[in-house]
PDB file of C-alpha atoms and ligand atoms in Angstrom:
ATOM      1  CA  MET K   1      -5.182  -6.529  14.073  1.00 94.00           C
ATOM      2  CA  ARG K   2      -6.415  -6.055  10.557  1.00 97.00           C
ATOM      3  CA  LEU K   3      -5.130  -2.913   9.072  1.00 97.00           C
ATOM      4  CA  VAL K   4      -5.188  -1.079   5.696  1.00 98.00           C
ATOM      5  CA  LEU K   5      -2.326   1.354   5.187  1.00 97.00           C
ATOM      6  CA  LEU K   6      -3.186   3.954   2.519  1.00 97.00           C
ATOM      7  CA  GLY K   7      -0.992   6.566   0.940  1.00 96.00           C
ATOM      8  CA  ALA K   8       0.497   7.673  -2.384  1.00 94.00           C
ATOM      9  CA  PRO K   9       3.417   5.846  -3.954  1.00 90.00           C
ATOM     10  CA  GLY K  10       6.589   7.087  -2.133  1.00 90.00           C
ATOM     11  CA  SER K  11       4.583   8.093   1.038  1.00 95.00           C
ATOM     12  CA  GLY K  12       6.430   5.518   3.193  1.00 94.00           C
ATOM     13  CA  LYS K  13       3.783   2.763   3.331  1.00 94.00           C
ATOM     14  CA  GLY K  14       6.360  -0.063   2.796  1.00 93.00           C
ATOM     15  CA  THR K  15       8.711   1.384   5.578  1.00 94.00           C
ATOM     16  CA  GLN K  16       5.916   1.803   8.069  1.00 96.00           C
ATOM     17  CA  ALA K  17       4.266  -1.585   7.179  1.00 96.00           C
ATOM     18  CA  GLU K  18       7.588  -3.263   7.898  1.00 95.00           C
ATOM     19  CA  ARG K  19       7.755  -1.716  11.354  1.00 95.00           C
ATOM     20  CA  ILE K  20       4.173  -2.492  12.155  1.00 94.00           C
ATOM     21  CA  VAL K  21       4.422  -6.147  11.288  1.00 95.00           C
ATOM     22  CA  GLY K  22       7.607  -6.386  13.404  1.00 93.00           C
ATOM     23  CA  TRP K  23       5.929  -4.921  16.497  1.00 92.00           C
ATOM     24  CA  LEU K  24       2.599  -6.749  16.169  1.00 93.00           C
ATOM     25  CA  ARG K  25       3.797 -10.033  14.696  1.00 94.00           C
ATOM     26  CA  ILE K  26       1.189  -9.944  11.954  1.00 96.00           C
ATOM     27  CA  ALA K  27       1.402 -10.623   8.210  1.00 97.00           C
ATOM     28  CA  HIS K  28       2.428  -7.990   5.603  1.00 97.00           C
ATOM     29  CA  LEU K  29       0.583  -8.115   2.268  1.00 97.00           C
ATOM     30  CA  SER K  30       2.072  -5.711  -0.207  1.00 97.00           C
ATOM     31  CA  THR K  31       0.321  -6.145  -3.583  1.00 97.00           C
ATOM     32  CA  GLY K  32       3.240  -4.375  -5.312  1.00 95.00           C
ATOM     33  CA  HIS K  33       5.557  -6.828  -3.884  1.00 95.00           C
ATOM     34  CA  ILE K  34       3.398  -9.792  -4.849  1.00 96.00           C
ATOM     35  CA  LEU K  35       3.004  -8.588  -8.356  1.00 97.00           C
ATOM     36  CA  ARG K  36       6.749  -7.835  -8.828  1.00 95.00           C
ATOM     37  CA  GLU K  37       7.567 -11.387  -7.536  1.00 96.00           C
ATOM     38  CA  ALA K  38       4.990 -12.868 -10.012  1.00 97.00           C
ATOM     39  CA  ILE K  39       6.560 -10.811 -12.778  1.00 96.00           C
ATOM     40  CA  SER K  40      10.161 -11.911 -11.970  1.00 95.00           C
ATOM     41  CA  SER K  41       9.111 -15.574 -11.588  1.00 97.00           C
ATOM     42  CA  GLY K  42       7.395 -15.420 -14.954  1.00 97.00           C
ATOM     43  CA  THR K  43       4.078 -16.853 -13.738  1.00 96.00           C
ATOM     44  CA  PRO K  44       1.004 -16.528 -15.902  1.00 96.00           C
ATOM     45  CA  ILE K  45      -0.302 -13.663 -13.711  1.00 96.00           C
ATOM     46  CA  GLY K  46       3.088 -12.086 -13.749  1.00 96.00           C
ATOM     47  CA  LEU K  47       3.260 -12.163 -17.521  1.00 97.00           C
ATOM     48  CA  SER K  48      -0.265 -10.862 -17.827  1.00 96.00           C
ATOM     49  CA  VAL K  49       0.412  -7.778 -15.581  1.00 97.00           C
ATOM     50  CA  GLN K  50       4.064  -6.919 -16.428  1.00 96.00           C
ATOM     51  CA  ALA K  51       3.387  -4.288 -19.010  1.00 96.00           C
ATOM     52  CA  VAL K  52       0.756  -2.337 -17.020  1.00 95.00           C
ATOM     53  CA  VAL K  53       2.893  -2.562 -13.749  1.00 94.00           C
ATOM     54  CA  GLU K  54       6.091  -1.397 -15.524  1.00 92.00           C
ATOM     55  CA  SER K  55       4.260   1.506 -17.253  1.00 91.00           C
ATOM     56  CA  GLY K  56       2.822   2.721 -13.863  1.00 90.00           C
ATOM     57  CA  GLY K  57      -0.846   1.746 -14.570  1.00 92.00           C
ATOM     58  CA  LEU K  58      -3.178  -0.138 -12.308  1.00 94.00           C
ATOM     59  CA  VAL K  59      -3.683  -3.969 -12.579  1.00 97.00           C
ATOM     60  CA  PRO K  60      -7.405  -4.812 -13.112  1.00 97.00           C
ATOM     61  CA  ASP K  61      -9.387  -5.017  -9.892  1.00 98.00           C
ATOM     62  CA  GLU K  62     -10.453  -8.635 -10.399  1.00 97.00           C
ATOM     63  CA  VAL K  63      -6.882  -9.805 -10.684  1.00 97.00           C
ATOM     64  CA  VAL K  64      -5.521  -8.006  -7.618  1.00 98.00           C
ATOM     65  CA  SER K  65      -8.609  -8.572  -5.503  1.00 98.00           C
ATOM     66  CA  SER K  66      -8.617 -12.317  -5.977  1.00 96.00           C
ATOM     67  CA  ILE K  67      -4.851 -12.517  -5.248  1.00 97.00           C
ATOM     68  CA  VAL K  68      -5.468 -10.588  -1.932  1.00 98.00           C
ATOM     69  CA  LEU K  69      -8.675 -12.593  -0.808  1.00 97.00           C
ATOM     70  CA  GLU K  70      -6.862 -15.850  -1.503  1.00 96.00           C
ATOM     71  CA  ARG K  71      -3.917 -14.758   0.689  1.00 96.00           C
ATOM     72  CA  LEU K  72      -6.205 -13.484   3.515  1.00 96.00           C
ATOM     73  CA  ALA K  73      -7.684 -16.967   3.812  1.00 94.00           C
ATOM     74  CA  ASP K  74      -4.090 -18.349   4.431  1.00 95.00           C
ATOM     75  CA  PRO K  75      -3.363 -19.374   8.126  1.00 95.00           C
ATOM     76  CA  SER K  76      -0.527 -16.913   8.106  1.00 94.00           C
ATOM     77  CA  CYS K  77      -3.009 -14.114   8.222  1.00 95.00           C
ATOM     78  CA  GLN K  78      -5.039 -15.596  11.124  1.00 93.00           C
ATOM     79  CA  SER K  79      -3.426 -13.376  13.682  1.00 92.00           C
ATOM     80  CA  GLY K  80      -3.813 -10.252  11.623  1.00 96.00           C
ATOM     81  CA  TYR K  81      -2.275  -8.415   8.726  1.00 97.00           C
ATOM     82  CA  VAL K  82      -1.252  -5.073   7.167  1.00 98.00           C
ATOM     83  CA  LEU K  83      -2.590  -4.480   3.635  1.00 98.00           C
ATOM     84  CA  ASP K  84      -0.100  -2.262   1.864  1.00 97.00           C
ATOM     85  CA  GLY K  85      -1.044  -1.028  -1.596  1.00 96.00           C
ATOM     86  CA  PHE K  86      -4.537  -2.463  -1.479  1.00 98.00           C
ATOM     87  CA  PRO K  87      -7.318  -1.422  -1.873  1.00 98.00           C
ATOM     88  CA  ARG K  88      -6.362   1.160  -4.535  1.00 96.00           C
ATOM     89  CA  THR K  89      -9.808   1.614  -6.118  1.00 97.00           C
ATOM     90  CA  ILE K  90     -13.385   1.752  -4.870  1.00 97.00           C
ATOM     91  CA  GLY K  91     -14.017  -1.644  -6.629  1.00 97.00           C
ATOM     92  CA  GLN K  92     -11.201  -3.151  -4.662  1.00 98.00           C
ATOM     93  CA  ALA K  93     -12.405  -1.653  -1.368  1.00 98.00           C
ATOM     94  CA  GLN K  94     -15.899  -3.131  -2.102  1.00 98.00           C
ATOM     95  CA  ALA K  95     -14.335  -6.611  -2.981  1.00 98.00           C
ATOM     96  CA  LEU K  96     -12.374  -6.462   0.272  1.00 98.00           C
ATOM     97  CA  ASP K  97     -15.524  -5.684   2.285  1.00 97.00           C
ATOM     98  CA  ALA K  98     -17.454  -8.484   0.630  1.00 97.00           C
ATOM     99  CA  GLY K  99     -14.691 -10.977   1.042  1.00 97.00           C
ATOM    100  CA  LEU K 100     -14.141 -10.013   4.836  1.00 97.00           C
ATOM    101  CA  MET K 101     -17.878 -10.382   5.371  1.00 96.00           C
ATOM    102  CA  GLN K 102     -17.810 -13.783   3.948  1.00 96.00           C
ATOM    103  CA  MET K 103     -14.973 -14.672   6.329  1.00 94.00           C
ATOM    104  CA  GLY K 104     -16.748 -13.104   9.246  1.00 95.00           C
ATOM    105  CA  GLN K 105     -14.034 -10.482   9.611  1.00 94.00           C
ATOM    106  CA  GLU K 106     -13.833  -6.705   9.890  1.00 94.00           C
ATOM    107  CA  LEU K 107     -10.944  -4.188   9.432  1.00 97.00           C
ATOM    108  CA  ASP K 108      -9.810  -2.629  12.700  1.00 95.00           C
ATOM    109  CA  HIS K 109      -7.999   0.363  11.306  1.00 96.00           C
ATOM    110  CA  VAL K 110      -7.358   2.251   8.122  1.00 97.00           C
ATOM    111  CA  VAL K 111      -4.403   4.581   8.313  1.00 97.00           C
ATOM    112  CA  GLU K 112      -3.462   7.023   5.555  1.00 97.00           C
ATOM    113  CA  LEU K 113       0.029   8.548   5.332  1.00 97.00           C
ATOM    114  CA  VAL K 114      -0.375  12.033   4.065  1.00 97.00           C
ATOM    115  CA  VAL K 115       2.480  13.542   1.974  1.00 96.00           C
ATOM    116  CA  SER K 116       2.209  16.398  -0.501  1.00 93.00           C
ATOM    117  CA  PRO K 117       2.847  15.678  -4.191  1.00 89.00           C
ATOM    118  CA  ASP K 118       5.931  17.866  -4.576  1.00 90.00           C
ATOM    119  CA  ILE K 119       7.570  15.979  -1.630  1.00 93.00           C
ATOM    120  CA  LEU K 120       6.646  12.607  -3.196  1.00 91.00           C
ATOM    121  CA  ILE K 121       8.335  13.636  -6.506  1.00 87.00           C
ATOM    122  CA  GLU K 122      11.402  14.880  -4.634  1.00 89.00           C
ATOM    123  CA  ARG K 123      11.595  11.619  -2.666  1.00 87.00           C
ATOM    124  CA  ILE K 124      11.390   9.418  -5.764  1.00 85.00           C
ATOM    125  CA  VAL K 125      14.055  11.407  -7.745  1.00 85.00           C
ATOM    126  CA  ARG K 126      16.301  11.143  -4.674  1.00 86.00           C
ATOM    127  CA  ARG K 127      15.533   7.341  -4.339  1.00 82.00           C
ATOM    128  CA  ALA K 128      16.483   6.799  -8.025  1.00 83.00           C
ATOM    129  CA  ASP K 129      19.731   8.895  -7.724  1.00 86.00           C
ATOM    130  CA  GLN K 130      20.780   7.032  -4.648  1.00 86.00           C
ATOM    131  CA  ALA K 131      20.206   3.653  -6.209  1.00 84.00           C
ATOM    132  CA  ARG K 132      22.010   4.692  -9.333  1.00 86.00           C
ATOM    133  CA  ALA K 133      25.023   6.083  -7.301  1.00 90.00           C
ATOM    134  CA  MET K 134      25.146   2.649  -5.423  1.00 90.00           C
ATOM    135  CA  GLY K 135      24.889   0.642  -8.549  1.00 89.00           C
ATOM    136  CA  ILE K 136      21.584  -0.927  -7.343  1.00 84.00           C
ATOM    137  CA  PRO K 137      19.022  -1.649 -10.079  1.00 79.00           C
ATOM    138  CA  ILE K 138      16.104   0.854 -10.101  1.00 77.00           C
ATOM    139  CA  ARG K 139      12.631  -0.485 -10.124  1.00 76.00           C
ATOM    140  CA  ALA K 140      11.178  -0.334 -13.658  1.00 77.00           C
ATOM    141  CA  ASP K 141       8.329   1.927 -12.489  1.00 81.00           C
ATOM    142  CA  ASP K 142      10.518   4.221 -10.245  1.00 78.00           C
ATOM    143  CA  ASN K 143      11.808   6.461 -12.928  1.00 79.00           C
ATOM    144  CA  PRO K 144      10.407  10.071 -12.636  1.00 77.00           C
ATOM    145  CA  ALA K 145       8.193   9.782 -15.813  1.00 81.00           C
ATOM    146  CA  THR K 146       6.555   6.493 -14.787  1.00 86.00           C
ATOM    147  CA  PHE K 147       6.262   7.768 -11.260  1.00 86.00           C
ATOM    148  CA  LYS K 148       4.142  10.703 -12.428  1.00 86.00           C
ATOM    149  CA  LYS K 149       1.780   8.230 -14.070  1.00 88.00           C
ATOM    150  CA  ARG K 150       1.573   6.242 -10.789  1.00 90.00           C
ATOM    151  CA  LEU K 151       0.867   9.488  -8.937  1.00 90.00           C
ATOM    152  CA  ASP K 152      -1.897  10.519 -11.378  1.00 90.00           C
ATOM    153  CA  ALA K 153      -3.392   6.911 -11.038  1.00 89.00           C
ATOM    154  CA  TYR K 154      -3.295   7.441  -7.263  1.00 91.00           C
ATOM    155  CA  LEU K 155      -5.041  10.856  -7.370  1.00 90.00           C
ATOM    156  CA  ALA K 156      -7.714   9.560  -9.822  1.00 91.00           C
ATOM    157  CA  GLU K 157      -8.419   6.136  -8.398  1.00 91.00           C
ATOM    158  CA  THR K 158      -7.053   5.829  -4.963  1.00 90.00           C
ATOM    159  CA  ALA K 159      -7.737   9.164  -3.340  1.00 91.00           C
ATOM    160  CA  PRO K 160     -11.605   8.312  -3.371  1.00 94.00           C
ATOM    161  CA  VAL K 161     -10.780   5.278  -1.360  1.00 97.00           C
ATOM    162  CA  SER K 162      -9.937   7.651   1.650  1.00 96.00           C
ATOM    163  CA  ASP K 163     -13.460   8.966   1.449  1.00 96.00           C
ATOM    164  CA  TYR K 164     -14.829   5.414   1.298  1.00 97.00           C
ATOM    165  CA  TYR K 165     -13.289   4.643   4.670  1.00 97.00           C
ATOM    166  CA  ARG K 166     -13.787   8.143   6.033  1.00 96.00           C
ATOM    167  CA  ASN K 167     -17.528   7.748   5.441  1.00 96.00           C
ATOM    168  CA  ARG K 168     -17.463   4.538   7.361  1.00 94.00           C
ATOM    169  CA  GLY K 169     -15.783   6.229  10.328  1.00 94.00           C
ATOM    170  CA  LYS K 170     -12.525   4.043   9.895  1.00 94.00           C
ATOM    171  CA  LEU K 171      -9.938   6.581   8.476  1.00 97.00           C
ATOM    172  CA  ARG K 172      -7.136   8.063  10.547  1.00 97.00           C
ATOM    173  CA  LEU K 173      -4.687  10.471   8.919  1.00 97.00           C
ATOM    174  CA  VAL K 174      -0.960  10.531   9.860  1.00 97.00           C
ATOM    175  CA  ASP K 175       1.469  13.191   8.732  1.00 97.00           C
ATOM    176  CA  GLY K 176       3.888  11.142   6.547  1.00 97.00           C
ATOM    177  CA  MET K 177       6.258  14.211   6.013  1.00 96.00           C
ATOM    178  CA  GLN K 178       7.956  13.785   9.382  1.00 95.00           C
ATOM    179  CA  ASP K 179      10.978  11.571   9.872  1.00 94.00           C
ATOM    180  CA  PRO K 180      10.143   7.801   9.784  1.00 94.00           C
ATOM    181  CA  ASP K 181      10.475   7.369  13.552  1.00 94.00           C
ATOM    182  CA  ALA K 182       8.031  10.187  14.231  1.00 96.00           C
ATOM    183  CA  VAL K 183       5.633   8.764  11.566  1.00 97.00           C
ATOM    184  CA  ALA K 184       5.918   5.311  13.195  1.00 94.00           C
ATOM    185  CA  ARG K 185       5.058   6.853  16.683  1.00 94.00           C
ATOM    186  CA  GLU K 186       1.998   8.558  15.239  1.00 96.00           C
ATOM    187  CA  VAL K 187       0.949   5.351  13.508  1.00 95.00           C
ATOM    188  CA  LEU K 188       1.122   3.482  16.654  1.00 93.00           C
ATOM    189  CA  ARG K 189      -0.990   6.157  18.394  1.00 94.00           C
ATOM    190  CA  ALA K 190      -3.531   5.870  15.606  1.00 93.00           C
ATOM    191  CA  LEU K 191      -3.689   2.135  16.230  1.00 92.00           C
ATOM    192  CA  GLY K 192      -4.159   2.761  19.947  1.00 89.00           C
ATOM    193  CA  LYS K 193      -0.817   1.009  20.714  1.00 83.00           C
ATOM    194  CA  SER K 194       1.248   3.833  22.343  1.00 74.00           C
TER     195      SER K 194
HETATM  196  P1  LIG H   1       3.433  -0.407  -5.263  1.00 93.72           P
HETATM  197  O1  LIG H   1       4.734  -1.165  -4.871  1.00 93.72           O
HETATM  198  O2  LIG H   1       2.415  -0.553  -4.151  1.00 93.72           O
HETATM  199  O3  LIG H   1       3.745   1.046  -5.590  1.00 93.72           O
HETATM  200  O4  LIG H   1       2.909  -1.035  -6.522  1.00 93.72           O
HETATM  201  C1  LIG H   1       3.616  -1.048  -7.791  1.00 93.72           C
HETATM  202  C2  LIG H   1       2.681  -1.255  -8.858  1.00 93.72           C
HETATM  203  O5  LIG H   1       1.942  -2.533  -8.744  1.00 93.72           O
HETATM  204  C3  LIG H   1       1.568  -0.221  -9.076  1.00 93.72           C
HETATM  205  O6  LIG H   1       2.004   0.960  -9.808  1.00 93.72           O
HETATM  206  C4  LIG H   1       0.476  -1.043  -9.893  1.00 93.72           C
HETATM  207  O7  LIG H   1       1.008  -1.156 -11.234  1.00 93.72           O
HETATM  208  C5  LIG H   1       0.588  -2.423  -9.325  1.00 93.72           C
HETATM  209  N1  LIG H   1      -0.328  -2.543  -8.131  1.00 93.72           N
HETATM  210  C6  LIG H   1       0.062  -2.724  -6.868  1.00 93.72           C
HETATM  211  N2  LIG H   1      -1.031  -2.735  -6.085  1.00 93.72           N
HETATM  212  C7  LIG H   1      -2.060  -2.670  -6.884  1.00 93.72           C
HETATM  213  C8  LIG H   1      -3.533  -2.559  -6.704  1.00 93.72           C
HETATM  214  N3  LIG H   1      -4.020  -2.742  -5.459  1.00 93.72           N
HETATM  215  N4  LIG H   1      -4.291  -2.419  -7.700  1.00 93.72           N
HETATM  216  C9  LIG H   1      -3.826  -2.259  -8.971  1.00 93.72           C
HETATM  217  N5  LIG H   1      -2.501  -2.280  -9.292  1.00 93.72           N
HETATM  218  C10 LIG H   1      -1.724  -2.462  -8.217  1.00 93.72           C
END
């Protein structure tokens, strides 16, 4: 199964992606996670993207698309994958299509978790408060001001990606405002797995 999981920051993509890869035994590619790892290891790519990631902006399409396409060619992705956080722009969606065509592959599903902006902001403020109370370090881009910038980037750049897939008859919408188990059940239904 080759799946793209779309949704705003804070919509629950990471949580749902973890469940899906557990059920289906496929790879999980989270570009946010890959970029944060590159930053914490101080690799050349990490150093080049650190400022933009930490300020809530988007990493250039060429950088992130080539990271993803390289990973998709890896044997670990042979039995399928969930793309979480990619594509985030129309340019990335086109690069993904071109790369998949070269590999003789096609996406099976695109699922979008739909959550209203006021609930997203509420969730992120709660997540930061909980982390602070537990003494857990807060992600550099998870403070409310930076989160607002990530949300703005999502609305400007990523929302059109939904139309890109809707126009190709691939998009399925799932209400991401239910509790995580109910969201998971609906995602499974959207994948034809329930
Ligand atoms: P995430 O964990 O998916 O919320 O991503 C965290 C941050 O990584 C984003 O705010 C961006 O700065 C960067 N990032 C992750 N995925 C992408 C992408 N597909 N395109 C551009 N930037 C990305």
